[in-house]
């Protein structure tokens, strides 16, 4: 009979080890985010399911955790589940322009550009508009223009910058 290599048992126990580690994970955003990324790296999807279920309340209140979990689900090949998490994240903190801007900046920093664009667009599309809102819209348009420029979409970038300049002029008149 064919013998299994000793390494087989090490990997067979990886899921068990991950579940044990989940017992010690804190419910703070940083710990959960790091654990999620670790589970993605190790492709320990059953433990990811457990993390999502166990910490659902924390994830429901934190857009970056929802995005991190969406990233994990996209890596797992669960595109629809990832998109649903992104949709939930964008609906968090309605009317809080700074919160959306901060999330967009973190997404950008992580290289999740499409999701960062979505957060910037969420800011732009929001009503009602006020002076505080206008500042965030100006910066959001500038970032979207830069993303277009980076993608070689110079005309689209130029139009966004024109709009940004118009908004700056509007703000200067106040």
Coordinates of C-alpha atoms in Angstrom, one line a residue:
X1 CA 0.0 0.0 0.0
X2 CA 1.1 3.5 -0.8
X3 CA 2.3 5.5 2.2
X4 CA 1.3 9.1 2.8
X5 CA 4.1 11.6 3.1
X6 CA 4.6 13.1 6.6
X7 CA 3.8 16.6 5.1
X8 CA 0.3 15.4 4.3
X9 CA -0.6 15.3 8.0
X10 CA 0.8 18.8 8.6
X11 CA -1.5 20.2 5.9
X12 CA -4.5 18.1 7.0
X13 CA -4.2 19.6 10.4
X14 CA -3.9 23.2 9.1
X15 CA -7.6 23.7 9.2
X16 CA -7.8 22.5 12.8
X17 CA -5.0 24.8 13.7
X18 CA -6.7 27.8 12.1
X19 CA -9.9 27.0 14.0
X20 CA -8.0 26.9 17.2
X21 CA -6.3 30.2 16.4
X22 CA -9.7 31.8 15.9
X23 CA -10.4 31.2 19.6
X24 CA -7.8 33.7 20.4
X25 CA -8.5 36.4 17.8
X26 CA -9.6 39.7 19.2
X27 CA -12.8 41.3 17.9
X28 CA -10.9 44.5 17.1
X29 CA -10.8 45.6 13.4
X30 CA -7.0 45.3 13.1
X31 CA -6.9 41.7 14.5
X32 CA -9.9 40.6 12.3
X33 CA -8.4 42.2 9.2
X34 CA -5.0 40.6 9.7
X35 CA -6.6 37.2 10.4
X36 CA -8.8 37.5 7.3
X37 CA -5.7 38.2 5.2
X38 CA -3.8 35.3 6.8
X39 CA -6.7 32.9 6.0
X40 CA -6.7 34.1 2.4
X41 CA -3.0 33.5 2.2
X42 CA -3.4 30.0 3.6
X43 CA -6.6 29.4 1.6
X44 CA -8.3 28.2 4.7
X45 CA -11.8 28.9 3.6
X46 CA -13.7 26.9 6.3
X47 CA -11.9 29.0 9.0
X48 CA -12.9 32.1 7.0
X49 CA -16.5 31.0 7.1
X50 CA -16.2 30.6 10.8
X51 CA -14.6 34.0 11.2
X52 CA -17.3 35.7 9.2
X53 CA -20.1 34.0 11.2
X54 CA -18.5 34.5 14.6
X55 CA -17.7 38.2 14.1
X56 CA -20.7 39.1 11.9
X57 CA -21.8 42.0 14.2
X58 CA -18.3 43.6 14.0
X59 CA -18.1 43.2 10.3
X60 CA -21.6 44.7 9.8
X61 CA -20.4 47.9 11.5
X62 CA -17.0 48.3 9.8
X63 CA -16.7 49.0 6.1
X64 CA -13.0 48.1 5.9
X65 CA -13.7 44.7 7.4
X66 CA -16.5 44.2 4.9
X67 CA -14.1 45.1 2.1
X68 CA -11.4 42.8 3.5
X69 CA -13.9 40.0 3.6
X70 CA -15.0 40.9 0.1
X71 CA -11.4 40.6 -1.0
X72 CA -11.2 37.2 0.7
X73 CA -14.3 36.0 -1.0
X74 CA -13.1 37.3 -4.4
X75 CA -9.9 35.3 -3.9
X76 CA -12.0 32.3 -3.1
X77 CA -13.9 32.8 -6.4
X78 CA -17.1 33.8 -4.7
X79 CA -17.7 36.9 -6.8
X80 CA -21.3 37.4 -6.0
X81 CA -20.7 37.1 -2.3
X82 CA -17.8 39.6 -2.6
X83 CA -20.0 42.1 -4.5
X84 CA -22.7 41.8 -1.8
X85 CA -20.2 42.7 0.9
X86 CA -19.0 45.7 -1.2
X87 CA -22.5 46.9 -1.5
X88 CA -23.0 46.6 2.2
X89 CA -19.8 48.5 2.9
X90 CA -20.8 51.4 0.6
X91 CA -24.1 51.7 2.5
X92 CA -22.5 52.0 5.8
X93 CA -22.1 55.5 7.4
X94 CA -24.6 57.2 5.1
X95 CA -24.0 61.0 5.0
X96 CA -20.6 60.7 6.7
X97 CA -18.3 62.0 3.9
X98 CA -15.2 61.7 6.0
X99 CA -15.8 58.1 6.8
X100 CA -16.2 57.3 3.1
X101 CA -13.2 59.3 2.2
X102 CA -11.1 57.5 4.9
X103 CA -12.3 54.1 3.6
X104 CA -11.5 55.1 0.0
X105 CA -7.9 56.2 1.1
X106 CA -7.4 52.8 2.8
X107 CA -8.7 50.9 -0.2
X108 CA -6.4 52.9 -2.4
X109 CA -3.5 52.2 -0.1
X110 CA -4.2 48.4 -0.3
X111 CA -4.4 48.6 -4.1
X112 CA -8.1 47.9 -4.3
X113 CA -8.6 50.7 -6.8
X114 CA -12.0 49.8 -8.2
X115 CA -13.4 49.7 -4.7
X116 CA -11.7 53.0 -3.9
X117 CA -13.3 54.5 -7.0
X118 CA -16.7 53.3 -5.8
X119 CA -16.2 55.0 -2.4
X120 CA -15.2 58.3 -4.1
X121 CA -18.2 58.0 -6.3
X122 CA -20.4 57.4 -3.3
X123 CA -19.2 60.7 -1.9
X124 CA -19.9 62.5 -5.2
X125 CA -23.4 61.1 -5.5
X126 CA -24.5 61.9 -2.0
X127 CA -27.1 64.5 -1.1
X128 CA -27.6 67.0 0.5
X129 CA -24.7 69.1 -0.6
X130 CA -23.0 71.5 1.8
X131 CA -19.6 73.2 2.1
X132 CA -18.2 70.2 4.0
X133 CA -19.5 67.9 1.4
X134 CA -18.1 70.1 -1.4
X135 CA -14.5 69.7 0.0
X136 CA -14.8 65.9 -0.1
X137 CA -16.4 66.0 -3.6
X138 CA -13.5 68.1 -4.9
X139 CA -10.9 65.7 -3.6
X140 CA -12.9 62.7 -4.8
X141 CA -13.1 64.1 -8.3
X142 CA -9.4 64.7 -8.2
X143 CA -8.7 61.1 -7.3
X144 CA -11.0 59.8 -9.9
X145 CA -9.2 62.0 -12.5
X146 CA -5.9 60.6 -11.3
X147 CA -7.1 57.0 -11.7
X148 CA -8.3 57.8 -15.2
X149 CA -5.0 59.4 -16.0
X150 CA -3.2 56.3 -14.7
X151 CA -5.4 54.2 -16.9
X152 CA -4.5 56.3 -20.0
X153 CA -8.0 57.8 -20.1
X154 CA -6.8 61.4 -20.6
X155 CA -10.0 62.9 -21.9
X156 CA -12.0 61.4 -19.0
X157 CA -9.3 62.7 -16.6
X158 CA -9.4 66.1 -18.1
X159 CA -13.2 66.3 -17.8
X160 CA -13.1 65.4 -14.1
X161 CA -10.4 68.0 -13.5
X162 CA -12.5 70.6 -15.3
X163 CA -15.3 69.7 -12.9
X164 CA -13.0 69.9 -10.0
X165 CA -11.9 73.4 -11.0
X166 CA -15.5 74.5 -11.4
X167 CA -16.2 73.2 -7.8
X168 CA -13.1 75.0 -6.5
X169 CA -14.3 78.3 -8.1
X170 CA -17.8 77.7 -6.6
X171 CA -16.3 77.2 -3.2
X172 CA -14.0 80.3 -3.5
X173 CA -17.1 82.5 -4.2
X174 CA -18.6 81.6 -0.8

